[in-house]
Amino acid sequence: MKIDRFVIAIIIVIALAYFFPFWGSKESPLPLSSIGRIGISLIFFFYGLKLSLDQIKDGLKNWKLHVLVQASTFILFPLLVIIFKPLIAIEEGQSLWLSFLFLAALPSTVSSSVVMVSMAKGNIPAAIFNASISGLIGVVITPLWMGLFLPQSTGDFNFSTIYLKLITEILVPVVLGLMLQRFWGKYARKYQKQLTTFDKAVILLIIYKSFAQSFIDQIFSAVSIFDLLLILGALIVLFYIVYYLIGYISKALDFTIEDRITAQFCGTKKSLVHGTVFSAILFPPSFPMGLILLPLMIFHAMQIFIISIMALKLSQRKQLKI
């Protein structure tokens, strides 16, 4: 198993934020916030250029699979986190619980979902459909989930302001990309690898800025190694509960092995791209952004590792007679 290079890049960026936090602070002469917002809009503009409307139309036929994936992403995940809210008493625990809810309310990710489903010989067109549509649904659903709980902690959650930012920074670039797809779409698909590198660079920039300010504010001073292990353990448990519940429902619905793979792989994914973008829009500047992104980044690395192993085993199912 190879370590994902993007995960390594995230670790390096966090280390840079720890040793050189000034350039990501509020006093920095570099306009990282503005650069990040422009980068975000470009990410979703390119996403619109690459989005295949024909595949979305064809994908609507397998509606049971799509309903299961989206329900797992936007209903099952958040509910599993919400049931633990009464157990959180201290204020620090509430912030960490919000970071788990934020993770649970996020949409699925496109690239890794499709790659892993392809590796496991699952239903690739269904994976492309679900991962693509999930990001658009998340623009509406994720703020709704967070809006139910954020006012208690921040008192600074305004739906009109939130959705205006989401529309201008995400939906408008996607629609613009769709409109220009017939002119530039072929170039976006041709240079998809370079565009993926650009996406990751923007995400790394946002992560650096979030963690730099968090280190300056000493947000992680109360987080010990034991706490990190607890977070990792909780994320592993959350992942496997969702994974096996989706598998059980898939069997009850008499899905093929290819559809079950797609349901389990897409239904357990969470998008680091949307997470970093939404965090800057949904949470006020005073909120500990590094702490909010911490479970998401751990989950990102963990899901790549676990799903890669599962995909490798499932790809050999003919020999193993699965």
PDB file of C-alpha atoms in Angstrom:
ATOM      1  CA  MET A   1       0.000   0.000   0.000  1.00  0.00           C
ATOM      2  CA  LYS A   2       1.311   3.424  -0.979  1.00  0.00           C
ATOM      3  CA  ILE A   3       0.691   6.464   1.196  1.00  0.00           C
ATOM      4  CA  ASP A   4      -1.482   8.995  -0.619  1.00  0.00           C
ATOM      5  CA  ARG A   5       0.718  11.939  -1.619  1.00  0.00           C
ATOM      6  CA  PHE A   6      -2.024  14.449  -0.877  1.00  0.00           C
ATOM      7  CA  VAL A   7      -2.183  13.183   2.703  1.00  0.00           C
ATOM      8  CA  ILE A   8       1.582  13.725   2.971  1.00  0.00           C
ATOM      9  CA  ALA A   9       1.148  17.235   1.543  1.00  0.00           C
ATOM     10  CA  ILE A  10      -1.495  18.003   4.184  1.00  0.00           C
ATOM     11  CA  ILE A  11       0.886  16.907   6.958  1.00  0.00           C
ATOM     12  CA  ILE A  12       3.666  19.092   5.529  1.00  0.00           C
ATOM     13  CA  VAL A  13       1.332  22.114   5.256  1.00  0.00           C
ATOM     14  CA  ILE A  14       0.195  21.689   8.869  1.00  0.00           C
ATOM     15  CA  ALA A  15       3.859  21.520   9.925  1.00  0.00           C
ATOM     16  CA  LEU A  16       4.555  24.735   7.999  1.00  0.00           C
ATOM     17  CA  ALA A  17       1.583  26.379   9.704  1.00  0.00           C
ATOM     18  CA  TYR A  18       3.003  25.339  13.075  1.00  0.00           C
ATOM     19  CA  PHE A  19       6.532  26.630  12.477  1.00  0.00           C
ATOM     20  CA  PHE A  20       5.635  29.625  10.277  1.00  0.00           C
ATOM     21  CA  PRO A  21       2.124  30.727  11.299  1.00  0.00           C
ATOM     22  CA  PHE A  22       2.551  34.459  10.614  1.00  0.00           C
ATOM     23  CA  TRP A  23       1.893  34.223   6.843  1.00  0.00           C
ATOM     24  CA  GLY A  24      -1.497  32.688   7.501  1.00  0.00           C
ATOM     25  CA  SER A  25      -2.488  35.021  10.311  1.00  0.00           C
ATOM     26  CA  LYS A  26      -4.829  38.009  10.207  1.00  0.00           C
ATOM     27  CA  GLU A  27      -1.796  40.347  10.259  1.00  0.00           C
ATOM     28  CA  SER A  28      -0.176  38.720   7.210  1.00  0.00           C
ATOM     29  CA  PRO A  29       0.494  41.060   4.246  1.00  0.00           C
ATOM     30  CA  LEU A  30      -0.453  38.192   1.912  1.00  0.00           C
ATOM     31  CA  PRO A  31      -4.179  38.278   0.978  1.00  0.00           C
ATOM     32  CA  LEU A  32      -4.631  34.532   1.476  1.00  0.00           C
ATOM     33  CA  SER A  33      -8.349  34.878   2.168  1.00  0.00           C
ATOM     34  CA  SER A  34      -8.972  36.613  -1.159  1.00  0.00           C
ATOM     35  CA  ILE A  35      -6.735  34.173  -3.005  1.00  0.00           C
ATOM     36  CA  GLY A  36      -8.613  31.295  -1.385  1.00  0.00           C
ATOM     37  CA  ARG A  37     -12.030  32.677  -2.394  1.00  0.00           C
ATOM     38  CA  ILE A  38     -10.904  33.133  -6.000  1.00  0.00           C
ATOM     39  CA  GLY A  39      -9.403  29.649  -5.987  1.00  0.00           C
ATOM     40  CA  ILE A  40     -12.653  28.176  -4.642  1.00  0.00           C
ATOM     41  CA  SER A  41     -14.685  29.803  -7.402  1.00  0.00           C
ATOM     42  CA  LEU A  42     -12.255  28.488 -10.023  1.00  0.00           C
ATOM     43  CA  ILE A  43     -12.467  24.967  -8.573  1.00  0.00           C
ATOM     44  CA  PHE A  44     -16.230  24.919  -9.044  1.00  0.00           C
ATOM     45  CA  PHE A  45     -16.013  26.630 -12.448  1.00  0.00           C
ATOM     46  CA  PHE A  46     -13.768  23.795 -13.650  1.00  0.00           C
ATOM     47  CA  TYR A  47     -16.131  21.340 -11.973  1.00  0.00           C
ATOM     48  CA  GLY A  48     -18.958  22.717 -14.139  1.00  0.00           C
ATOM     49  CA  LEU A  49     -16.786  22.399 -17.248  1.00  0.00           C
ATOM     50  CA  LYS A  50     -16.164  18.699 -16.501  1.00  0.00           C
ATOM     51  CA  LEU A  51     -19.680  17.798 -15.281  1.00  0.00           C
ATOM     52  CA  SER A  52     -21.407  15.427 -17.716  1.00  0.00           C
ATOM     53  CA  LEU A  53     -25.145  16.110 -18.008  1.00  0.00           C
ATOM     54  CA  ASP A  54     -25.604  12.985 -20.155  1.00  0.00           C
ATOM     55  CA  GLN A  55     -24.178  10.775 -17.400  1.00  0.00           C
ATOM     56  CA  ILE A  56     -26.470  12.447 -14.858  1.00  0.00           C
ATOM     57  CA  LYS A  57     -29.512  11.795 -17.074  1.00  0.00           C
ATOM     58  CA  ASP A  58     -28.530   8.141 -17.594  1.00  0.00           C
ATOM     59  CA  GLY A  59     -27.819   7.731 -13.897  1.00  0.00           C
ATOM     60  CA  LEU A  60     -31.363   8.658 -12.875  1.00  0.00           C
ATOM     61  CA  LYS A  61     -32.549   5.188 -13.932  1.00  0.00           C
ATOM     62  CA  ASN A  62     -30.919   3.422 -10.963  1.00  0.00           C
ATOM     63  CA  TRP A  63     -32.898   5.462  -8.443  1.00  0.00           C
ATOM     64  CA  LYS A  64     -32.828   2.989  -5.510  1.00  0.00           C
ATOM     65  CA  LEU A  65     -29.038   3.029  -5.457  1.00  0.00           C
ATOM     66  CA  HIS A  66     -28.923   6.826  -5.633  1.00  0.00           C
ATOM     67  CA  VAL A  67     -31.483   7.284  -2.856  1.00  0.00           C
ATOM     68  CA  LEU A  68     -29.498   4.936  -0.599  1.00  0.00           C
ATOM     69  CA  VAL A  69     -26.197   6.741  -1.248  1.00  0.00           C
ATOM     70  CA  GLN A  70     -27.607  10.238  -0.710  1.00  0.00           C
ATOM     71  CA  ALA A  71     -29.632   9.176   2.354  1.00  0.00           C
ATOM     72  CA  SER A  72     -26.489   7.641   3.864  1.00  0.00           C
ATOM     73  CA  THR A  73     -24.468  10.772   3.096  1.00  0.00           C
ATOM     74  CA  PHE A  74     -26.916  13.398   4.320  1.00  0.00           C
ATOM     75  CA  ILE A  75     -29.216  11.604   6.811  1.00  0.00           C
ATOM     76  CA  LEU A  76     -27.568   8.503   8.299  1.00  0.00           C
ATOM     77  CA  PHE A  77     -24.179  10.130   8.944  1.00  0.00           C
ATOM     78  CA  PRO A  78     -25.558  13.237  10.739  1.00  0.00           C
ATOM     79  CA  LEU A  79     -28.080  11.240  12.806  1.00  0.00           C
ATOM     80  CA  LEU A  80     -25.332   8.933  14.100  1.00  0.00           C
ATOM     81  CA  VAL A  81     -23.441  12.003  15.356  1.00  0.00           C
ATOM     82  CA  ILE A  82     -26.505  13.798  16.738  1.00  0.00           C
ATOM     83  CA  ILE A  83     -27.462  10.902  19.040  1.00  0.00           C
ATOM     84  CA  PHE A  84     -24.227  11.488  20.973  1.00  0.00           C
ATOM     85  CA  LYS A  85     -24.837  15.205  21.572  1.00  0.00           C
ATOM     86  CA  PRO A  86     -26.518  14.690  25.009  1.00  0.00           C
ATOM     87  CA  LEU A  87     -23.301  13.024  26.215  1.00  0.00           C
ATOM     88  CA  ILE A  88     -21.240  16.199  25.592  1.00  0.00           C
ATOM     89  CA  ALA A  89     -21.306  18.455  28.641  1.00  0.00           C
ATOM     90  CA  ILE A  90     -18.212  20.709  28.549  1.00  0.00           C
ATOM     91  CA  GLU A  91     -17.830  23.655  26.164  1.00  0.00           C
ATOM     92  CA  GLU A  92     -14.644  22.287  24.540  1.00  0.00           C
ATOM     93  CA  GLY A  93     -16.487  19.058  23.836  1.00  0.00           C
ATOM     94  CA  GLN A  94     -19.300  20.980  22.121  1.00  0.00           C
ATOM     95  CA  SER A  95     -16.834  22.510  19.638  1.00  0.00           C
ATOM     96  CA  LEU A  96     -15.365  19.100  18.873  1.00  0.00           C
ATOM     97  CA  TRP A  97     -18.856  17.607  18.512  1.00  0.00           C
ATOM     98  CA  LEU A  98     -19.713  20.377  16.026  1.00  0.00           C
ATOM     99  CA  SER A  99     -16.649  19.418  13.998  1.00  0.00           C
ATOM    100  CA  PHE A 100     -17.951  15.819  13.865  1.00  0.00           C
ATOM    101  CA  LEU A 101     -21.408  17.035  12.813  1.00  0.00           C
ATOM    102  CA  PHE A 102     -19.814  19.210  10.144  1.00  0.00           C
ATOM    103  CA  LEU A 103     -17.943  16.165   8.822  1.00  0.00           C
ATOM    104  CA  ALA A 104     -21.123  14.070   8.881  1.00  0.00           C
ATOM    105  CA  ALA A 105     -23.179  16.710   7.017  1.00  0.00           C
ATOM    106  CA  LEU A 106     -20.716  17.095   4.127  1.00  0.00           C
ATOM    107  CA  PRO A 107     -21.297  15.676   0.624  1.00  0.00           C
ATOM    108  CA  SER A 108     -19.344  12.840  -0.946  1.00  0.00           C
ATOM    109  CA  THR A 109     -16.176  13.397  -2.943  1.00  0.00           C
ATOM    110  CA  VAL A 110     -15.981  12.834  -6.689  1.00  0.00           C
ATOM    111  CA  SER A 111     -12.447  11.815  -7.626  1.00  0.00           C
ATOM    112  CA  SER A 112     -11.589   9.274  -4.938  1.00  0.00           C
ATOM    113  CA  SER A 113     -15.093   7.738  -4.990  1.00  0.00           C
ATOM    114  CA  VAL A 114     -14.869   7.026  -8.717  1.00  0.00           C
ATOM    115  CA  VAL A 115     -11.264   5.810  -8.497  1.00  0.00           C
ATOM    116  CA  MET A 116     -12.000   3.402  -5.643  1.00  0.00           C
ATOM    117  CA  VAL A 117     -15.200   2.076  -7.245  1.00  0.00           C
ATOM    118  CA  SER A 118     -13.279   1.529 -10.473  1.00  0.00           C
ATOM    119  CA  MET A 119     -10.515  -0.294  -8.601  1.00  0.00           C
ATOM    120  CA  ALA A 120     -13.079  -2.572  -6.918  1.00  0.00           C
ATOM    121  CA  LYS A 121     -14.893  -3.223 -10.237  1.00  0.00           C
ATOM    122  CA  GLY A 122     -18.111  -1.577  -9.108  1.00  0.00           C
ATOM    123  CA  ASN A 123     -20.748   0.423 -10.998  1.00  0.00           C
ATOM    124  CA  ILE A 124     -18.625   3.312 -12.284  1.00  0.00           C
ATOM    125  CA  PRO A 125     -21.387   5.355 -14.037  1.00  0.00           C
ATOM    126  CA  ALA A 126     -23.472   5.246 -10.832  1.00  0.00           C
ATOM    127  CA  ALA A 127     -20.435   6.359  -8.815  1.00  0.00           C
ATOM    128  CA  ILE A 128     -19.869   9.318 -11.145  1.00  0.00           C
ATOM    129  CA  PHE A 129     -23.554  10.283 -10.904  1.00  0.00           C
ATOM    130  CA  ASN A 130     -23.753  10.049  -7.104  1.00  0.00           C
ATOM    131  CA  ALA A 131     -20.463  11.803  -6.421  1.00  0.00           C
ATOM    132  CA  SER A 132     -21.359  14.618  -8.844  1.00  0.00           C
ATOM    133  CA  ILE A 133     -24.908  15.172  -7.620  1.00  0.00           C
ATOM    134  CA  SER A 134     -23.841  14.905  -3.973  1.00  0.00           C
ATOM    135  CA  GLY A 135     -21.805  18.102  -4.183  1.00  0.00           C
ATOM    136  CA  LEU A 136     -24.782  20.035  -5.538  1.00  0.00           C
ATOM    137  CA  ILE A 137     -27.153  18.641  -2.903  1.00  0.00           C
ATOM    138  CA  GLY A 138     -24.637  19.510  -0.187  1.00  0.00           C
ATOM    139  CA  VAL A 139     -24.843  23.198  -1.054  1.00  0.00           C
ATOM    140  CA  VAL A 140     -28.409  23.099   0.293  1.00  0.00           C
ATOM    141  CA  ILE A 141     -28.371  20.329   2.914  1.00  0.00           C
ATOM    142  CA  THR A 142     -25.075  20.940   4.754  1.00  0.00           C
ATOM    143  CA  PRO A 143     -25.973  24.513   5.856  1.00  0.00           C
ATOM    144  CA  LEU A 144     -29.417  23.282   6.973  1.00  0.00           C
ATOM    145  CA  TRP A 145     -27.883  20.682   9.296  1.00  0.00           C
ATOM    146  CA  MET A 146     -25.345  23.129  10.707  1.00  0.00           C
ATOM    147  CA  GLY A 147     -27.983  25.830  11.095  1.00  0.00           C
ATOM    148  CA  LEU A 148     -29.869  23.625  13.570  1.00  0.00           C
ATOM    149  CA  PHE A 149     -26.941  23.660  16.016  1.00  0.00           C
ATOM    150  CA  LEU A 150     -24.533  26.515  15.240  1.00  0.00           C
ATOM    151  CA  PRO A 151     -26.680  29.356  16.695  1.00  0.00           C
ATOM    152  CA  GLN A 152     -26.321  27.862  20.167  1.00  0.00           C
ATOM    153  CA  SER A 153     -22.544  28.309  20.006  1.00  0.00           C
ATOM    154  CA  THR A 154     -21.947  31.250  17.686  1.00  0.00           C
ATOM    155  CA  GLY A 155     -25.090  33.341  17.456  1.00  0.00           C
ATOM    156  CA  ASP A 156     -23.792  34.363  14.031  1.00  0.00           C
ATOM    157  CA  PHE A 157     -25.591  32.083  11.575  1.00  0.00           C
ATOM    158  CA  ASN A 158     -27.649  33.921   8.959  1.00  0.00           C
ATOM    159  CA  PHE A 159     -29.218  31.735   6.276  1.00  0.00           C
ATOM    160  CA  SER A 160     -29.593  34.560   3.747  1.00  0.00           C
ATOM    161  CA  THR A 161     -25.916  35.507   4.064  1.00  0.00           C
ATOM    162  CA  ILE A 162     -24.787  31.860   3.997  1.00  0.00           C
ATOM    163  CA  TYR A 163     -26.760  30.963   0.885  1.00  0.00           C
ATOM    164  CA  LEU A 164     -25.761  34.179  -0.873  1.00  0.00           C
ATOM    165  CA  LYS A 165     -22.093  33.210  -0.408  1.00  0.00           C
ATOM    166  CA  LEU A 166     -22.772  29.631  -1.517  1.00  0.00           C
ATOM    167  CA  ILE A 167     -24.614  30.842  -4.606  1.00  0.00           C
ATOM    168  CA  THR A 168     -21.997  33.421  -5.620  1.00  0.00           C
ATOM    169  CA  GLU A 169     -18.891  31.347  -4.791  1.00  0.00           C
ATOM    170  CA  ILE A 170     -20.112  27.859  -5.789  1.00  0.00           C
ATOM    171  CA  LEU A 171     -23.354  27.637  -7.786  1.00  0.00           C
ATOM    172  CA  VAL A 172     -22.692  30.582 -10.113  1.00  0.00           C
ATOM    173  CA  PRO A 173     -19.226  29.253 -11.125  1.00  0.00           C
ATOM    174  CA  VAL A 174     -20.711  25.750 -11.678  1.00  0.00           C
ATOM    175  CA  VAL A 175     -23.514  27.126 -13.876  1.00  0.00           C
ATOM    176  CA  LEU A 176     -21.022  29.317 -15.760  1.00  0.00           C
ATOM    177  CA  GLY A 177     -18.843  26.250 -16.318  1.00  0.00           C
ATOM    178  CA  LEU A 178     -21.845  24.298 -17.646  1.00  0.00           C
ATOM    179  CA  MET A 179     -22.722  27.143 -20.016  1.00  0.00           C
ATOM    180  CA  LEU A 180     -19.175  27.269 -21.398  1.00  0.00           C
ATOM    181  CA  GLN A 181     -18.761  23.496 -21.479  1.00  0.00           C
ATOM    182  CA  ARG A 182     -19.290  23.195 -25.239  1.00  0.00           C
ATOM    183  CA  PHE A 183     -16.410  25.629 -25.822  1.00  0.00           C
ATOM    184  CA  TRP A 184     -13.911  24.642 -23.121  1.00  0.00           C
ATOM    185  CA  GLY A 185     -15.190  21.310 -21.808  1.00  0.00           C
ATOM    186  CA  LYS A 186     -12.824  19.249 -23.972  1.00  0.00           C
ATOM    187  CA  TYR A 187      -9.839  21.197 -22.608  1.00  0.00           C
ATOM    188  CA  ALA A 188     -11.002  20.670 -19.020  1.00  0.00           C
ATOM    189  CA  ARG A 189     -11.190  16.911 -19.622  1.00  0.00           C
ATOM    190  CA  LYS A 190      -7.867  16.899 -21.487  1.00  0.00           C
ATOM    191  CA  TYR A 191      -6.052  18.689 -18.648  1.00  0.00           C
ATOM    192  CA  GLN A 192      -7.966  17.029 -15.831  1.00  0.00           C
ATOM    193  CA  LYS A 193      -4.781  15.976 -14.024  1.00  0.00           C
ATOM    194  CA  GLN A 194      -3.484  19.545 -13.965  1.00  0.00           C
ATOM    195  CA  LEU A 195      -6.856  20.847 -12.763  1.00  0.00           C
ATOM    196  CA  THR A 196      -6.867  18.252  -9.983  1.00  0.00           C
ATOM    197  CA  THR A 197      -3.441  19.526  -8.923  1.00  0.00           C
ATOM    198  CA  PHE A 198      -4.831  23.086  -8.879  1.00  0.00           C
ATOM    199  CA  ASP A 199      -7.785  21.941  -6.721  1.00  0.00           C
ATOM    200  CA  LYS A 200      -5.436  20.361  -4.210  1.00  0.00           C
ATOM    201  CA  ALA A 201      -3.204  23.452  -4.125  1.00  0.00           C
ATOM    202  CA  VAL A 202      -6.184  25.651  -3.213  1.00  0.00           C
ATOM    203  CA  ILE A 203      -7.260  23.210  -0.492  1.00  0.00           C
ATOM    204  CA  LEU A 204      -3.731  23.141   0.941  1.00  0.00           C
ATOM    205  CA  LEU A 205      -3.716  26.947   1.005  1.00  0.00           C
ATOM    206  CA  ILE A 206      -6.992  27.011   2.960  1.00  0.00           C
ATOM    207  CA  ILE A 207      -5.730  24.339   5.360  1.00  0.00           C
ATOM    208  CA  TYR A 208      -2.510  26.302   5.951  1.00  0.00           C
ATOM    209  CA  LYS A 209      -4.409  29.507   6.726  1.00  0.00           C
ATOM    210  CA  SER A 210      -6.897  27.734   9.039  1.00  0.00           C
ATOM    211  CA  PHE A 211      -4.215  25.933  11.030  1.00  0.00           C
ATOM    212  CA  ALA A 212      -1.831  28.905  11.150  1.00  0.00           C
ATOM    213  CA  GLN A 213      -4.463  31.037  12.874  1.00  0.00           C
ATOM    214  CA  SER A 214      -5.432  28.140  15.130  1.00  0.00           C
ATOM    215  CA  PHE A 215      -1.811  27.688  16.227  1.00  0.00           C
ATOM    216  CA  ILE A 216      -1.521  31.433  16.923  1.00  0.00           C
ATOM    217  CA  ASP A 217      -4.709  31.300  18.998  1.00  0.00           C
ATOM    218  CA  GLN A 218      -3.407  28.115  20.727  1.00  0.00           C
ATOM    219  CA  ILE A 219      -6.586  26.240  19.871  1.00  0.00           C
ATOM    220  CA  PHE A 220      -4.836  22.860  20.102  1.00  0.00           C
ATOM    221  CA  SER A 221      -3.178  23.460  23.464  1.00  0.00           C
ATOM    222  CA  ALA A 222      -5.863  21.355  25.162  1.00  0.00           C
ATOM    223  CA  VAL A 223      -5.749  18.540  22.558  1.00  0.00           C
ATOM    224  CA  SER A 224      -3.449  15.726  23.656  1.00  0.00           C
ATOM    225  CA  ILE A 225      -2.196  12.637  21.820  1.00  0.00           C
ATOM    226  CA  PHE A 226      -4.788  10.654  23.756  1.00  0.00           C
ATOM    227  CA  ASP A 227      -7.508  12.997  22.444  1.00  0.00           C
ATOM    228  CA  LEU A 228      -6.281  12.471  18.874  1.00  0.00           C
ATOM    229  CA  LEU A 229      -6.422   8.704  19.354  1.00  0.00           C
ATOM    230  CA  LEU A 230      -9.976   9.024  20.708  1.00  0.00           C
ATOM    231  CA  ILE A 231     -10.961  11.103  17.671  1.00  0.00           C
ATOM    232  CA  LEU A 232      -9.414   8.519  15.350  1.00  0.00           C
ATOM    233  CA  GLY A 233     -11.194   5.687  17.159  1.00  0.00           C
ATOM    234  CA  ALA A 234     -14.548   7.488  16.994  1.00  0.00           C
ATOM    235  CA  LEU A 235     -14.100   8.146  13.269  1.00  0.00           C
ATOM    236  CA  ILE A 236     -13.249   4.499  12.571  1.00  0.00           C
ATOM    237  CA  VAL A 237     -16.352   3.356  14.465  1.00  0.00           C
ATOM    238  CA  LEU A 238     -18.517   5.898  12.605  1.00  0.00           C
ATOM    239  CA  PHE A 239     -17.121   4.782   9.259  1.00  0.00           C
ATOM    240  CA  TYR A 240     -17.704   1.065   9.841  1.00  0.00           C
ATOM    241  CA  ILE A 241     -21.235   1.557  11.218  1.00  0.00           C
ATOM    242  CA  VAL A 242     -22.242   3.436   8.053  1.00  0.00           C
ATOM    243  CA  TYR A 243     -20.341   1.006   5.795  1.00  0.00           C
ATOM    244  CA  TYR A 244     -22.008  -2.122   7.165  1.00  0.00           C
ATOM    245  CA  LEU A 245     -25.461  -0.535   7.439  1.00  0.00           C
ATOM    246  CA  ILE A 246     -25.274   0.378   3.750  1.00  0.00           C
ATOM    247  CA  GLY A 247     -24.134  -3.174   2.973  1.00  0.00           C
ATOM    248  CA  TYR A 248     -27.057  -4.647   4.930  1.00  0.00           C
ATOM    249  CA  ILE A 249     -29.612  -2.386   3.191  1.00  0.00           C
ATOM    250  CA  SER A 250     -28.045  -3.136  -0.199  1.00  0.00           C
ATOM    251  CA  LYS A 251     -28.516  -6.857   0.342  1.00  0.00           C
ATOM    252  CA  ALA A 252     -32.109  -6.303   1.520  1.00  0.00           C
ATOM    253  CA  LEU A 253     -32.787  -4.365  -1.704  1.00  0.00           C
ATOM    254  CA  ASP A 254     -31.190  -7.206  -3.703  1.00  0.00           C
ATOM    255  CA  PHE A 255     -28.460  -5.034  -5.236  1.00  0.00           C
ATOM    256  CA  THR A 256     -25.844  -6.580  -7.481  1.00  0.00           C
ATOM    257  CA  ILE A 257     -22.303  -6.797  -6.103  1.00  0.00           C
ATOM    258  CA  GLU A 258     -21.325  -3.868  -8.372  1.00  0.00           C
ATOM    259  CA  ASP A 259     -24.133  -1.665  -7.028  1.00  0.00           C
ATOM    260  CA  ARG A 260     -23.365  -2.650  -3.433  1.00  0.00           C
ATOM    261  CA  ILE A 261     -19.723  -1.644  -3.887  1.00  0.00           C
ATOM    262  CA  THR A 262     -20.803   1.729  -5.288  1.00  0.00           C
ATOM    263  CA  ALA A 263     -23.296   2.286  -2.471  1.00  0.00           C
ATOM    264  CA  GLN A 264     -20.785   1.462   0.273  1.00  0.00           C
ATOM    265  CA  PHE A 265     -17.853   3.350  -1.243  1.00  0.00           C
ATOM    266  CA  CYS A 266     -19.760   6.513  -2.242  1.00  0.00           C
ATOM    267  CA  GLY A 267     -21.987   6.499   0.850  1.00  0.00           C
ATOM    268  CA  THR A 268     -19.039   6.543   3.256  1.00  0.00           C
ATOM    269  CA  LYS A 269     -16.986   9.229   1.516  1.00  0.00           C
ATOM    270  CA  LYS A 270     -16.746  12.824   2.703  1.00  0.00           C
ATOM    271  CA  SER A 271     -15.336  15.631   0.580  1.00  0.00           C
ATOM    272  CA  LEU A 272     -12.303  17.497   1.885  1.00  0.00           C
ATOM    273  CA  VAL A 273     -12.778  20.045  -0.919  1.00  0.00           C
ATOM    274  CA  HIS A 274     -16.327  20.906   0.152  1.00  0.00           C
ATOM    275  CA  GLY A 275     -15.309  20.759   3.813  1.00  0.00           C
ATOM    276  CA  THR A 276     -12.604  23.392   3.495  1.00  0.00           C
ATOM    277  CA  VAL A 277     -14.844  25.567   1.308  1.00  0.00           C
ATOM    278  CA  PHE A 278     -17.943  25.284   3.507  1.00  0.00           C
ATOM    279  CA  SER A 279     -15.980  25.862   6.703  1.00  0.00           C
ATOM    280  CA  ALA A 280     -14.929  29.305   5.504  1.00  0.00           C
ATOM    281  CA  ILE A 281     -18.545  30.175   4.654  1.00  0.00           C
ATOM    282  CA  LEU A 282     -20.570  28.541   7.431  1.00  0.00           C
ATOM    283  CA  PHE A 283     -18.455  29.428  10.459  1.00  0.00           C
ATOM    284  CA  PRO A 284     -17.669  32.960  11.693  1.00  0.00           C
ATOM    285  CA  PRO A 285     -14.002  34.117  11.743  1.00  0.00           C
ATOM    286  CA  SER A 286     -13.921  33.808  15.539  1.00  0.00           C
ATOM    287  CA  PHE A 287     -14.541  30.060  15.383  1.00  0.00           C
ATOM    288  CA  PRO A 288     -11.563  27.632  15.794  1.00  0.00           C
ATOM    289  CA  MET A 289     -11.282  26.575  12.144  1.00  0.00           C
ATOM    290  CA  GLY A 290      -8.353  24.240  12.705  1.00  0.00           C
ATOM    291  CA  LEU A 291     -10.369  22.255  15.233  1.00  0.00           C
ATOM    292  CA  ILE A 292     -13.341  22.138  12.851  1.00  0.00           C
ATOM    293  CA  LEU A 293     -11.189  20.710  10.041  1.00  0.00           C
ATOM    294  CA  LEU A 294      -9.217  18.276  12.232  1.00  0.00           C
ATOM    295  CA  PRO A 295     -11.704  15.324  12.209  1.00  0.00           C
ATOM    296  CA  LEU A 296     -12.337  15.858   8.493  1.00  0.00           C
ATOM    297  CA  MET A 297      -8.640  15.587   7.601  1.00  0.00           C
ATOM    298  CA  ILE A 298      -8.161  12.528   9.817  1.00  0.00           C
ATOM    299  CA  PHE A 299     -11.250  10.943   8.237  1.00  0.00           C
ATOM    300  CA  HIS A 300      -9.952  11.810   4.754  1.00  0.00           C
ATOM    301  CA  ALA A 301      -6.684   9.963   5.318  1.00  0.00           C
ATOM    302  CA  MET A 302      -8.397   7.079   7.136  1.00  0.00           C
ATOM    303  CA  GLN A 303     -11.057   6.480   4.473  1.00  0.00           C
ATOM    304  CA  ILE A 304      -8.469   6.451   1.672  1.00  0.00           C
ATOM    305  CA  PHE A 305      -6.436   3.835   3.543  1.00  0.00           C
ATOM    306  CA  ILE A 306      -9.379   1.577   4.493  1.00  0.00           C
ATOM    307  CA  ILE A 307     -11.250   1.816   1.180  1.00  0.00           C
ATOM    308  CA  SER A 308      -8.021   1.189  -0.778  1.00  0.00           C
ATOM    309  CA  ILE A 309      -7.526  -2.115   1.048  1.00  0.00           C
ATOM    310  CA  MET A 310     -11.197  -3.071   0.538  1.00  0.00           C
ATOM    311  CA  ALA A 311     -11.075  -2.110  -3.135  1.00  0.00           C
ATOM    312  CA  LEU A 312      -7.963  -4.230  -3.683  1.00  0.00           C
ATOM    313  CA  LYS A 313      -9.633  -7.283  -2.119  1.00  0.00           C
ATOM    314  CA  LEU A 314     -12.907  -6.777  -4.000  1.00  0.00           C
ATOM    315  CA  SER A 315     -11.056  -6.448  -7.300  1.00  0.00           C
ATOM    316  CA  GLN A 316      -9.913 -10.048  -6.828  1.00  0.00           C
ATOM    317  CA  ARG A 317     -13.399 -11.384  -6.045  1.00  0.00           C
ATOM    318  CA  LYS A 318     -13.491 -13.762  -9.029  1.00  0.00           C
ATOM    319  CA  GLN A 319     -10.457 -15.575  -7.747  1.00  0.00           C
ATOM    320  CA  LEU A 320     -11.788 -15.411  -4.185  1.00  0.00           C
ATOM    321  CA  LYS A 321     -15.316 -16.417  -5.356  1.00  0.00           C
ATOM    322  CA  ILE A 322     -16.985 -13.565  -3.466  1.00  0.00           C
TER     323      ILE A 322
END
